[in-house]
Each structure stands twice: as structure tokens, then as C-alpha cells.
XYZ file of C-alpha atoms in Angstrom:
565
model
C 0.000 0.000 0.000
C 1.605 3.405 -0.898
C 2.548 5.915 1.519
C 1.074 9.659 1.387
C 4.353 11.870 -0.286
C 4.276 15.175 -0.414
C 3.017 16.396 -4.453
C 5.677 17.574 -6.864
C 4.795 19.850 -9.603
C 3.953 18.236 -12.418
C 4.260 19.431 -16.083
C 1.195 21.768 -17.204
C -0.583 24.125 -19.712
C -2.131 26.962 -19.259
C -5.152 28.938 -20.859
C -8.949 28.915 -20.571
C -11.618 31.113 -21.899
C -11.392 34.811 -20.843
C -8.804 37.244 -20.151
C -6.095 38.595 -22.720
C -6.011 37.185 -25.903
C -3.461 34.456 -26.638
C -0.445 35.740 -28.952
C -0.647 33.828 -32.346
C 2.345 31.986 -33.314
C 3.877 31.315 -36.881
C 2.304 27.781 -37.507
C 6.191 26.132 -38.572
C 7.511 27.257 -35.406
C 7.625 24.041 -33.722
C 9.406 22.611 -36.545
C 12.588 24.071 -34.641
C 12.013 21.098 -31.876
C 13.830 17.583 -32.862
C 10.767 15.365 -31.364
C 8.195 17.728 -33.040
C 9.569 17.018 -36.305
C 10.213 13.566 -36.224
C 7.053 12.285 -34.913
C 5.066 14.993 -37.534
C 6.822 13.362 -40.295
C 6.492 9.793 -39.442
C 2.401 10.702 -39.276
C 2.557 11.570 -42.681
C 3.153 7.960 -43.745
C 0.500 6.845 -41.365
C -2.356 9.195 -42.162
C -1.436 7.877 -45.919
C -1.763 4.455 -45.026
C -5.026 5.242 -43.312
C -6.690 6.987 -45.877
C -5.280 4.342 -48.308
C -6.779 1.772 -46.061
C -10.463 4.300 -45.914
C -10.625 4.425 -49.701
C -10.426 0.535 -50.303
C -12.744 -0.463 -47.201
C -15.449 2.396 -48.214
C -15.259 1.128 -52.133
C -14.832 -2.542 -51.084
C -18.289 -1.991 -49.513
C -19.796 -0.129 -52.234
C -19.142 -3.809 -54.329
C -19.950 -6.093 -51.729
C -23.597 -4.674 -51.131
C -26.005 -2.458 -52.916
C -27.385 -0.934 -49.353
C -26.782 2.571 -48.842
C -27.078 2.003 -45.137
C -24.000 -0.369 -44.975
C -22.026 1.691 -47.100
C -22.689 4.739 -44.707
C -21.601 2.455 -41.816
C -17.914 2.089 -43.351
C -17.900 5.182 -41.940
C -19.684 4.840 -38.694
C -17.589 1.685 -37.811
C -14.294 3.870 -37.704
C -15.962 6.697 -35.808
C -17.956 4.908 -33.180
C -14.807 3.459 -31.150
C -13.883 7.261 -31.250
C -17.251 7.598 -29.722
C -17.740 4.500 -26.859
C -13.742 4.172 -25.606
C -12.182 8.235 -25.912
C -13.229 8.383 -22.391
C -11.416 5.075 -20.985
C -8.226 6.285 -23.631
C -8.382 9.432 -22.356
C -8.361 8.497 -18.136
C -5.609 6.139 -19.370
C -3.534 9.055 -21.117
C -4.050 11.215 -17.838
C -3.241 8.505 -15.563
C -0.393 6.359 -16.954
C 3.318 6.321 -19.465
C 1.524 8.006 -23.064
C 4.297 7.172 -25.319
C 3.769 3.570 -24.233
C 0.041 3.554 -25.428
C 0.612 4.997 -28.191
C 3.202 2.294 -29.339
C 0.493 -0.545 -27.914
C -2.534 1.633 -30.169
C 0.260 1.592 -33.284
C 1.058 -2.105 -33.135
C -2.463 -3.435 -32.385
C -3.703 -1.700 -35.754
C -0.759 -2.793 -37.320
C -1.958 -6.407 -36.748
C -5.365 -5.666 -37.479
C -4.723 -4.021 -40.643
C -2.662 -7.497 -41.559
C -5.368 -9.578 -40.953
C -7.602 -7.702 -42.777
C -5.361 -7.875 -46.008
C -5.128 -11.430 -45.397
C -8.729 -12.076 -45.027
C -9.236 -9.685 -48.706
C -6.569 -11.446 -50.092
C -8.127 -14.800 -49.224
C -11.931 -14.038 -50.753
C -13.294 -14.194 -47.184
C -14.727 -10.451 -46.435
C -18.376 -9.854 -46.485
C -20.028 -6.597 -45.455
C -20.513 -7.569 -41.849
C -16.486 -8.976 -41.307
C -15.238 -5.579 -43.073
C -17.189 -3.642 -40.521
C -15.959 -5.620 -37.775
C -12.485 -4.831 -39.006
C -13.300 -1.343 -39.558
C -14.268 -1.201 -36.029
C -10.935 -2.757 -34.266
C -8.536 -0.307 -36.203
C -10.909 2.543 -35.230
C -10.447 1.135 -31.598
C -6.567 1.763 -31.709
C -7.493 4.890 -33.044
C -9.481 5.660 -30.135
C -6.703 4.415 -27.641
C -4.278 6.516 -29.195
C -6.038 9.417 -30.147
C -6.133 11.321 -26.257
C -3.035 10.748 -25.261
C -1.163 11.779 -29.071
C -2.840 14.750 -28.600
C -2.390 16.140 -25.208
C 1.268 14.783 -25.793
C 1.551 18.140 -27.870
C 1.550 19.669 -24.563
C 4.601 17.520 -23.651
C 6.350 18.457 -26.636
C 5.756 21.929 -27.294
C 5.260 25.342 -24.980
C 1.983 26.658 -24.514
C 2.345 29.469 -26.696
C 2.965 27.332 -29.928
C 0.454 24.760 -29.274
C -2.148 25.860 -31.599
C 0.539 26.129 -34.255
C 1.145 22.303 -33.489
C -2.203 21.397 -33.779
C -2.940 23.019 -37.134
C 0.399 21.440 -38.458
C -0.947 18.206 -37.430
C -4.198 18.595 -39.137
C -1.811 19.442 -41.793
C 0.023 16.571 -41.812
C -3.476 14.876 -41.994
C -5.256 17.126 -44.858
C -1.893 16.401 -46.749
C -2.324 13.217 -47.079
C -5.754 13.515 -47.481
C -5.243 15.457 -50.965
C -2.766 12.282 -51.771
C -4.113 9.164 -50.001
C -7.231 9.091 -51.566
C -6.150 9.299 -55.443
C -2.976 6.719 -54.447
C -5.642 4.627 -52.747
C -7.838 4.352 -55.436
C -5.007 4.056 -58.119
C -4.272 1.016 -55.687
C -7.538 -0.412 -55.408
C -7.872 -0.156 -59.430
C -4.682 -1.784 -60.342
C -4.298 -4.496 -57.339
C -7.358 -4.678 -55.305
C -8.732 -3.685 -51.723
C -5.789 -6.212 -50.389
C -3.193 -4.238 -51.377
C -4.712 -1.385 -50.287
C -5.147 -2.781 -46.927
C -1.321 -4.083 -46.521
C 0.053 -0.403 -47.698
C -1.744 0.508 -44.409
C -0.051 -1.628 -42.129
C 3.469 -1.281 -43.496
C 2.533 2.308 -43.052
C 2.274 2.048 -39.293
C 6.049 0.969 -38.893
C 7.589 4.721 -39.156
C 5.706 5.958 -36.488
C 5.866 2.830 -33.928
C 9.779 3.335 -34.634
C 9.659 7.050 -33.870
C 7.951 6.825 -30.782
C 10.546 4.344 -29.693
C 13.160 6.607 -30.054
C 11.231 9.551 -28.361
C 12.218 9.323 -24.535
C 9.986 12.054 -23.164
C 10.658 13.515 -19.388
C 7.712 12.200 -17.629
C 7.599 13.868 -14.351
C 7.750 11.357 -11.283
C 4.832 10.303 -9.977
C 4.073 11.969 -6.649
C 0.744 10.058 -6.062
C -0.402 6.546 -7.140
C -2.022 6.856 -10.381
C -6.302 7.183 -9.980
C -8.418 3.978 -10.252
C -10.013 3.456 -13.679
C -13.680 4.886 -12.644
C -12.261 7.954 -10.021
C -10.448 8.821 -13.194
C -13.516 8.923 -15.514
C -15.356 10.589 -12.411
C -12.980 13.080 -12.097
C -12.623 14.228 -15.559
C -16.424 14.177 -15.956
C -16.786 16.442 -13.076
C -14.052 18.847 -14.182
C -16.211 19.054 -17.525
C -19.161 19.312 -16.047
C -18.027 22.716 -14.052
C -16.261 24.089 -17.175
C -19.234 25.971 -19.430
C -16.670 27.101 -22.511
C -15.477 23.263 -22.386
C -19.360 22.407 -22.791
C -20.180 24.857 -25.364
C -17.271 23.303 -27.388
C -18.309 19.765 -27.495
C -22.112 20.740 -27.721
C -20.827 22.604 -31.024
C -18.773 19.536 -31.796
C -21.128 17.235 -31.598
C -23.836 19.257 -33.846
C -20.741 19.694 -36.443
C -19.627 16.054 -36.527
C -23.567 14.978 -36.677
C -24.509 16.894 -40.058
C -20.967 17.330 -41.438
C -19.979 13.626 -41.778
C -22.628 13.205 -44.366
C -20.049 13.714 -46.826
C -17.697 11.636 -45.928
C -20.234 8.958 -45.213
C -22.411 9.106 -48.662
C -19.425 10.365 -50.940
C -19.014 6.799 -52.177
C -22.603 6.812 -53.538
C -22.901 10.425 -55.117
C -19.273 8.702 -57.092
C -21.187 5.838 -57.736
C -24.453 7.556 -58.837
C -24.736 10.601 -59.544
C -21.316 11.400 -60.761
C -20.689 7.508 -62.659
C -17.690 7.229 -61.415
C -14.676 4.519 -60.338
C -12.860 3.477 -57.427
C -10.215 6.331 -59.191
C -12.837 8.823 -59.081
C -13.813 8.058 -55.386
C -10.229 9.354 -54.294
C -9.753 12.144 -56.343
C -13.005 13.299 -54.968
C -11.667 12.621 -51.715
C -8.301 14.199 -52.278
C -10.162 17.386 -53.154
C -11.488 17.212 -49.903
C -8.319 16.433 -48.423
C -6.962 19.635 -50.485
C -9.280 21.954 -49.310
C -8.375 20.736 -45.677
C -5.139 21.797 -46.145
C -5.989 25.097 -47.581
C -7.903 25.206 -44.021
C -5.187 24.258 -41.693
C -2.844 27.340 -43.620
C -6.069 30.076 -43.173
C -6.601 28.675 -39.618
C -3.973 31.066 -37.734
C -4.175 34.446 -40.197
C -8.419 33.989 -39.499
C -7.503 33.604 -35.537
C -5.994 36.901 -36.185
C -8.432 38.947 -37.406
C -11.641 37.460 -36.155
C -13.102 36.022 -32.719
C -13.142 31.833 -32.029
C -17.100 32.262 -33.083
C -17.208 33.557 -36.247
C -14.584 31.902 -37.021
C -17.058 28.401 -36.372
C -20.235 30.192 -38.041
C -18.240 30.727 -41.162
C -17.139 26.915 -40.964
C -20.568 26.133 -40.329
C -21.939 28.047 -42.708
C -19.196 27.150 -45.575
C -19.797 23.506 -45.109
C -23.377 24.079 -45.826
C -23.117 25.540 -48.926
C -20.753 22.823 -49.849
C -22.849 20.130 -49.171
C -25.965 21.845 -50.424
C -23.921 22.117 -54.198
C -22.881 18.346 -53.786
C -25.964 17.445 -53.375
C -27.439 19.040 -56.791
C -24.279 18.529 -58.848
C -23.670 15.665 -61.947
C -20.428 17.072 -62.262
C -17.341 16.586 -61.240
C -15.685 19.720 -61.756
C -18.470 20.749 -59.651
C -18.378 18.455 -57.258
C -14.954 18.889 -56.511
C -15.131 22.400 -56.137
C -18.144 21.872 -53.232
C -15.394 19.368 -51.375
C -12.373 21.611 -51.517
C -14.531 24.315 -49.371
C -16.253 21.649 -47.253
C -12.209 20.421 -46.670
C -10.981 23.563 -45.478
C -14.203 23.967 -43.265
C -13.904 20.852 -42.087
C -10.348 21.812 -40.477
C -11.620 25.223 -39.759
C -13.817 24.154 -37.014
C -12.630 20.657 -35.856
C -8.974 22.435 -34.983
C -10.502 25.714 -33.406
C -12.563 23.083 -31.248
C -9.304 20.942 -30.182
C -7.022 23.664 -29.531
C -9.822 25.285 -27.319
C -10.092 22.412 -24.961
C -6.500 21.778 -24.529
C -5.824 25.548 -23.840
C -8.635 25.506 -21.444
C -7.473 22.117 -19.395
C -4.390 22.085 -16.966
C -2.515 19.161 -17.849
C -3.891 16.619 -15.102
C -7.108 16.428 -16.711
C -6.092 17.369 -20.480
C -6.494 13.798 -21.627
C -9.790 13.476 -20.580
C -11.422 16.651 -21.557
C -9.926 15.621 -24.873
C -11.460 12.173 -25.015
C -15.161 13.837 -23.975
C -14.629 16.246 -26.544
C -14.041 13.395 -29.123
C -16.887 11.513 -28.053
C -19.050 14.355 -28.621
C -17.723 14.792 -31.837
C -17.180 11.271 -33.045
C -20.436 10.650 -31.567
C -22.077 12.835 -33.573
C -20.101 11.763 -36.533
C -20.845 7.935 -35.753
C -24.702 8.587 -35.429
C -24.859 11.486 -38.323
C -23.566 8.561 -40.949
C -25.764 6.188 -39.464
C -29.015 8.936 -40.047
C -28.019 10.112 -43.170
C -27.581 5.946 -44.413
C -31.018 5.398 -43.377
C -32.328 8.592 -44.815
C -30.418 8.113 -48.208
C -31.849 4.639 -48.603
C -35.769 5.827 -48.045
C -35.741 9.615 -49.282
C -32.046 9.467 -51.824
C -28.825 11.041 -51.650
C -29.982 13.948 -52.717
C -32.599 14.950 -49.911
C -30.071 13.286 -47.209
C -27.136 16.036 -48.520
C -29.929 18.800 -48.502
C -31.444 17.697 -44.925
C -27.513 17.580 -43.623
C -27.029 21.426 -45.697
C -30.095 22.608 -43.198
C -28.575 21.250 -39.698
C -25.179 22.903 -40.097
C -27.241 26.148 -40.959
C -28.822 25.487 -37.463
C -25.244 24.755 -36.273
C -24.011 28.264 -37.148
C -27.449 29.783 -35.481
C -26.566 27.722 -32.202
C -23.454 30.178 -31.361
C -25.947 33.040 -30.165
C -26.459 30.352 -27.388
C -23.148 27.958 -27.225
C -20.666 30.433 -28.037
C -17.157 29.053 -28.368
C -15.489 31.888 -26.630
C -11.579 33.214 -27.237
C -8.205 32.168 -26.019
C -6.763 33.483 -23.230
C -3.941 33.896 -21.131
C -4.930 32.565 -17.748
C -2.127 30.268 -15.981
C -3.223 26.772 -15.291
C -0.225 25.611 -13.993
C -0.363 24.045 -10.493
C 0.034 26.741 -7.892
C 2.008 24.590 -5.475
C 1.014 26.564 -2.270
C -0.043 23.299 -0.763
C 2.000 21.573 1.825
C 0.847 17.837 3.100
C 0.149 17.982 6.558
C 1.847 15.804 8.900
C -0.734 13.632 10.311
C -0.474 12.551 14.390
C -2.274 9.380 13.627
C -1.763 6.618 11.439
C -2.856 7.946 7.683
C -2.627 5.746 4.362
C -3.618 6.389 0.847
C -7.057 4.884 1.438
C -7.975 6.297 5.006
C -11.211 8.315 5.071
C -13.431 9.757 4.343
C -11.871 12.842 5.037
C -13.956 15.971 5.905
C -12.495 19.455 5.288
C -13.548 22.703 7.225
C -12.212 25.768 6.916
C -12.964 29.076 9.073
C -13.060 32.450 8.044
C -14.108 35.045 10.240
C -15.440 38.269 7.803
C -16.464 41.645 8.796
C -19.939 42.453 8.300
C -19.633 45.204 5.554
C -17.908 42.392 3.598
C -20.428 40.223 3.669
C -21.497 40.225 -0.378
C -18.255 40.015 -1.569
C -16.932 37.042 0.609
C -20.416 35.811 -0.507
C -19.247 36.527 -4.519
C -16.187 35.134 -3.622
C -17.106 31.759 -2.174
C -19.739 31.074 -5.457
C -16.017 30.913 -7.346
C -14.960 29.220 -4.659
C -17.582 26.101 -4.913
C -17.021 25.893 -8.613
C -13.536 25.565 -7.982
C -13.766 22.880 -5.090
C -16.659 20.866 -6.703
C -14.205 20.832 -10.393
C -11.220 19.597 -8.398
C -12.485 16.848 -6.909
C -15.081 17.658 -3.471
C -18.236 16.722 -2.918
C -20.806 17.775 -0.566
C -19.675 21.318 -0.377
C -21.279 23.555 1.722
C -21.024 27.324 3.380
C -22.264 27.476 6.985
C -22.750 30.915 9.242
C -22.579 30.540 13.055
C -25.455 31.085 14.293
C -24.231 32.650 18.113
C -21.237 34.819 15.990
C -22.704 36.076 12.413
C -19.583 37.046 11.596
C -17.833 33.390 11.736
C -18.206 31.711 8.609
C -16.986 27.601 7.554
C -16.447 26.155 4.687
C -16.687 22.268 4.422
C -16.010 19.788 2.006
C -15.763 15.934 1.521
C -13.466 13.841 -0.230
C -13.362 9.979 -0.215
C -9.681 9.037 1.372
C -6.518 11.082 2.125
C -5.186 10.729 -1.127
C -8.116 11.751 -2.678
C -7.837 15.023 -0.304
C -3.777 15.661 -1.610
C -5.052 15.082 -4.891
C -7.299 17.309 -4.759
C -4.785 20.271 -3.549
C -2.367 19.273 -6.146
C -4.985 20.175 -9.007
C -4.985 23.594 -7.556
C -3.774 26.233 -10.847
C -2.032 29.627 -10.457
C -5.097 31.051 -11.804
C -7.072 29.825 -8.647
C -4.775 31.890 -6.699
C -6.942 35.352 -7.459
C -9.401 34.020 -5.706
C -7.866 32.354 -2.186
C -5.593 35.445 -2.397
C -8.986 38.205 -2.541
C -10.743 35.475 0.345
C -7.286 36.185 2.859
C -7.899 39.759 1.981
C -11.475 39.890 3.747
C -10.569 37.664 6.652
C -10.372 39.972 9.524
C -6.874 39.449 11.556
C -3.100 40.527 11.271
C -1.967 37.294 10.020
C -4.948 37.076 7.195
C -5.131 32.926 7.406
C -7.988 31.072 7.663
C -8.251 28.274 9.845
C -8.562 24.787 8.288
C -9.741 21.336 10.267
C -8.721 18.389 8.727
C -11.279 15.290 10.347
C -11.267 12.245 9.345
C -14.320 9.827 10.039
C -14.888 6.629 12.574
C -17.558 4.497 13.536
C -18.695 4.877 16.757
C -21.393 1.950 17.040
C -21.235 -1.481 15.316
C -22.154 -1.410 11.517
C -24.996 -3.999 12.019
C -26.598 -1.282 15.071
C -25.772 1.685 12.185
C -27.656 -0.216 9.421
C -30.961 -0.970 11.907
C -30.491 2.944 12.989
C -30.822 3.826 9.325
C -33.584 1.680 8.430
C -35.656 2.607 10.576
C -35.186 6.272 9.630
C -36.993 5.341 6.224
C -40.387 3.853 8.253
C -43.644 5.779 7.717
C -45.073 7.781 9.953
C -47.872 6.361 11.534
């Protein structure tokens, strides 16, 4: 059984919504950092093999059944894992070594990808095994999703993080205008096999880069959360955080109607344009194209205009895209709509990741990434689902034009679920805390632990301590307390107590460790009311025992529930 320790300070990034605007960085400045680069570049072969590996599974489909529905599920099978595991992934990336899931993530859709060659190879795929395969590689993608991302926090400072995340939807949207065109060329020439096998070869760059990559992990201070605290603590620190909710709600409505392209693009080839497995990918590298035409405007529109219109004009954009694809029999056309719907696509889906990682502090970055991801990948997972079902009773056409109308309604949502601007506010542990030194025998799992803290306020200050301590409950309920409560003493008005619970003692450090430098404004304006030279508050630490047997305590509250009679 571990042993309180005192908390070190741990690695962290800082920024929520409010405050200063953050300073925009040139997107290739974190080029300059060894580790950057050679992870960025070994994604480029990657993202190739996976949108190699997208092209033959979505046209593979298209041949092995005439449903729209199934086809449309190609693409719901790769999202949904996104969807039902971020959240485990992401308490995993918070909680344990990153660079060692993401090596686990690499080589288990490695192997996947293998077997599904083998199986094409072999004759044996039907609709229902290529969606089950579809589904395990979208797994690793889920495991290794939260913790690649908030690794850019481990790689790069604060200040050029945005710049890292546009380059990596760059190194994405790159191979986006590529992959598709080299995976249909494949698919034309050799088959959905080979397609398939150029995907797992492609995994072996980046597996080998993050073996060389030996990152600076800070020691542990405490033993790493149980599975569900983890989820529960994340959840709660979302749950307190309104511009981390606006995000995902915005997310979600984005990924719903905006995956209709991606999800039906295989039948307005087949259909309405008469087109090949060829044609399929150079549709989809115009897509791809305009994506990377997004991830270069991304930082010059930051600029100029506010996080929210930059998201309406996404919003907006993509809708007028899909409405044209959704009338057009030509390709020029066609290709046209998909290189603005590309660079909307990255418009919005990087604003919305950079804002949640420059609104987390690092303990909890991995999680509010994976419930932003299965908001989004949610609504991507269920949109292609909808839009099958709709395209199979109503057509193509009126799915494309029903999808066109919900992103309209997406831009109208941000006079309600604004996604608000970067800012400058530290969330860097404030590392005031010092571990007490208990006088009785304390381990990690002694408790519950009750909290109360005294403050004795002068009358005339009554309404601000009062502002102060609503701040104050946000901030104790977001870090981990529960049943938090403000009490007055009755005999001296002027005495007030705080009180808190947490489950066990190490639940109670932890929860002083996630304490940021921007919390500090607030304890430091609650010392300044507290009447008294020395301007400290007093805090009890209590820790709770049974008094009576637990058999006596359970027939005490029993009979607390009888009816009155």
C-alpha cells in the first residue's frame, strides 16, 4: 500500500476562456524542436496508409452490397470506437506512461490491418467482417487518439500549441489530398488487399519514432487514480467548465450533419457522378486539399476574427458545400463543393481541439480531450448512421440537402453555445499546498476525510466574501469535493466555515495538487477579507470513525426510512 508523499509539480498548460487574448504563433515554429519534427513526419506515412486503407474499405463496400445504409456504416464503424472508448483512452492518457500507449494503439492496428489484407486477399470479407475490421482499427485509433494529442503539450510550450495542432491537421489534410487518389489508383490496379497491406506497413515509421522519443515524464508523486475515479474526475471537471461544454455541444452538432459527406461520398461517385474506385479518391483528395488550404487560413483567421465567427463561417461554408454536392452531376463541380467543405472541415474541428486543450491544466487534459471526441465522433458515428437510413428511403440527394439545413442550425446555435476566445490565464499548479503531517496513522485509502475551513469576515464584507465563495464552490466541486457547503454561526454572524468531503486522504492531496495559479486570485482576494493581522484562515482536517457497530448503524438507518404512523 503506498505511503502519502508530499506532491511535486507536475508538467502543465495553461489557458482557458477569458482574459487577454493568446499571442498567435507562426504555424512552422515548432518545426525548430527535434521530437516535433520527427514524430510529424512519421504521421505523414500513417495518415497515408489510413486513408489508403479508408478508400479501399469504403469502395470494397460499395461492391460487396447495394445498401446505402451499410455503405454509410464504413464510416460509422471507424468513428464509433472514437465515440464509446475516448473516455477510458483518455483516463488512461491522464493517468499512466503516453508514449507507451501509443506504441500498444500503433502495433495493435498494425496487426489488425494485416489480418484484414489477409482475409481480402483470401476471398473471405463480407459486409458484416469488413465492418468488424473497420471497427478494431478505429479502436486503436481511439486508444491513441487522447493521449497523441495532449502529448503536444509535452512536446511543445503553450504558446505554440495551436501552431502544433494546425500542423498536425496538416500533416493529416496532406495526405488527405494524396491518399485518396494513391488509394484508389491502388484499389484499381491491385485490389482492396493491397490497399489494406500499404496501411499496415505504413504504421512501422511511427511505432519506430515513438521508440526513439524518450519524453521527461515527471515522477509520480501520487499513485495513479483507479479506472472509474479517473472517468469521475474528468467528468466532473467538464461538467463545471461551461466554454469546455459549449465546445463539445458545437462539436457534436458539427460532426452529426458534417460527416454526411464523408459517409455518402461513395454513392454520389457511384451515382450521380458515374464514377470509379479512381474517381472516389480524387473526390476525396479534393477534400483532403481543401483541408489543407484550411489548416494554412486557420492562424491568419484567428488573427483577425473572434473563435465564433470563425465556427459560423465553418458552419456556414460547409453548408453551402454540401448543399452544391448534393445538386451537382459534375465533377468539376463536385470537386469544387469538397475543396470548401475540406478547409471547413479543419476550420472548425482544430478551433474546437485547440480550445479544450488551452482551457485544461494538464492533469485532466487527456480526458477533456477524449469527452470532446466523443461528442464529436459521436455525432459523426450517429450522423452517418441517419443520413444511411435517410439516403436509402428519401435518396442522396434529400439526405445532402437535410444535412445542408442542420449545419445552418449549427451556425445559429453560437448566439447560445458560443465558443469563446483564447486566453492567457495560468493553469499551472500553484504549489502553495503543503501535506500535513498527520499525528495518527494515515494511508492512501484512510477516510473519508472531511475538510472545514474558518473564516471570520467583517460584516460590511459580507457580499463580496459571498461573490467570492460562489467561485470558490465551482472551484472545489471541479477539483475533486463533494458535498460542499457554506455554513454561518449562528451565536457569531460574523464566523463563517467552509466544508467539504473527499473519499480518502489521497483523494484530499489530490485534490490540492490540481490547484492552478489562476485559482490563486481568488484564495488570495478570500485572505484579503478575513479579519486578523496574520490574514489565514483556519482549516480542520477530520477524518471519520464508527462509533457503534455497523450492524446497530444499518438498523439505525432503516428505521429512519419507516412511515409515519
Amino acid at each position: 500500500m503506498h505511503r502519502c508523499r508530499p506532491p511535486r509539480k507536475a508538467l502543465a498548460l495553461s489557458d482557458q476562456p477569458g482574459g487577454a487574448p493568446l499571442p498567435t504563433a507562426s504555424i512552422l515554429t515548432p518545426f525548430r524542436i527535434a521530437t516535433f519534427r520527427s514524430l510529424w513526419t512519421a504521421t505523414l506515412m500513417s495518415n497515408l496508409g489510413g486513408l489508403v486503407q479508408a478508400v479501399g474499405a469504403g469502395w470494397l463496400m460499395a461492391t460487396l452490397t447495394s445498401s446505402h445504409g451499410m455503405v454509410a456504416l464504413v464510416q460509422s464503424s471507424n468513428t464509433l470506437p472514437v465515440m464509446v472508448f475516448s473516455l477510458i483512452a483518455g483516463a488512461l492518457a491522464d493517468n499512466f506512461n503516453r508514449r507507451r500507449i501509443m506504441i500498444f494503439a500503433q502495433g495493435f492496428m498494425a496487426l489488425t490491418s494485416v489480418a484484414l489484407a489477409l482475409c481480402a486477399w483470401a476471398g473471405l470479407l463480407n459486409p458484416w467482417l469488413l465492418l468488424l475490421f473497420t471497427f478494431l482499427i478505429g479502436c486503436g485509433t481511439a486508444l491513441f487518439n487522447p493521449s497523441w494529442q495532449a502529448s503536444m503539450g509535452d512536446i511543445v510550450p503553450r504558446a505554440e500549441l495551436p501552431s502544433a495542432v494546425s500542423l498536425n491537421s496538416m500533416s493529416f489534410n496532406m495526405m488527405r489530398s494524396l491518399g485518396p487518389a494513391v488509394g484508389g489508383m491502388i484499389v484499381a490496379i491491385a485490389g482492396a488487399a493491397a490497399a489494406f497491406l500499404c496501411n499496415a506497413l505504413s504504421y512501422i515509421p511511427l511505432i519506430w519514432a515513438l521508440l526513439r522519443w524518450k519524453p521527461a515524464y515527471p515522477a509520480a508523486a501520487l499513485p495513479p487514480e483507479s479506472l472509474g475515479s479517473a472517468l469521475g474526475a474528468g467528468l466532473r471537471y467538464v461538467l463545471m467548465s461551461p466554454a469546455l461544454l459549449r465546445v463539445m455541444g458545437r462539436g457534436a452538432v458539427f460532426g452529426f450533419a458534417a460527416t454526411s459527406v464523408l459517409a455518402l461520398l461513395p454513392l454520389v461517385v457511384r451515382d450521380s457522378l458515374g464514377g470509379t474506385a479512381l474517381t472516389y479518391g480524387i473526390t476525396l483528395g479534393a477534400f483532403g486539399l481543401g483541408a489543407l488550404g484550411g489548416a494554412m487560413m486557420n492562424g491568419p483567421l484567428r488573427a483577425r476574427l473572434r473563435n465564433e465567427w470563425v465556427v459560423r463561417i465553418a458552419f456556414l461554408g460547409f453548408a453551402v458545400a454540401v448543399a452544391v454536392l448534393s445538386a451537382s452531376t459534375e465533377i468539376a463541380l463536385s470537386m469544387a463543393a469538397l475543396l470548401v467543405a475540406g478547409a471547413c472541415w479543419v476550420l472548425a474541428l482544430s478551433l474546437f481541439n485547440v480550445t479544450v486543450q488551452l482551457a485544461t491544466p494538464r492533469w485532466v487534459v487527456g480526458r477533456a480531450l477524449s469527452f470532446y471526441q466523443t461528442a464529436t465522433f459521436g455525432g459523426m458515428a450517429t450522423g452517418a448512421w441517419i443520413w444511411g437510413l435517410i439516403a436509402d428511403r428519401s435518396g442522396v440527394t434529400v439526405a445532402l440537402a437535410l444535412a445542408a439545413a442542420m449545419l445552418v442550425l449549427g451556425a445559429i446555435l453560437g448566439l447560445w453555445l458560443e465558443v469563446t476566445d483564447f486566453s492567457r490565464l495560468d493553469l499551472d499548479p500553484l504549489d502553495r499546498f503543503r501535506a500535513p503531517l498527520p499525528r495518527i496513522d494515515m494511508v492512501d485509502r484512510s477516510g473519508p476525510i472531511m475538510v472545514m475551513i474558518d473564516y471570520d469576515i467583517a460584516a460590511p464584507d459580507t457580499d463580496r466574501f459571498l461573490a467570492l465563495m460562489r467561485a470558490r464552490r465551482r472551484i472545489r466541486l471541479r477539483d475533486g469535493a463533494r458535498q460542499w457547503a457554506l455554513l454561518r454561526d449562528i451565536e457569531e454572524p460574523e464566523r463563517w466555515t467552509e466544508s467539504y468531503h473527499v473519499p480518502t486522504w489521497v483523494d484530499y492531496l489530490r485534490h490540492n495538487q490540481r490547484r492552478t495559479k489562476a485559482d490563486a486570485e481568488n484564495a488570495d482576494q478570500l485572505r484579503a477579507l478575513i479579519r486578523g493581522p496574520d490574514k489565514t484562515p483556519r482549516v480542520h482536517r477530520l477524518i471519520e470513525r464508527q462509533t457503534i457497530p455497523e450492524t446497530e448503524d444499518a438498523v439505525l438507518r432503516a428505521s429512519t426510512d419507516l412511515p409515519d404512523v
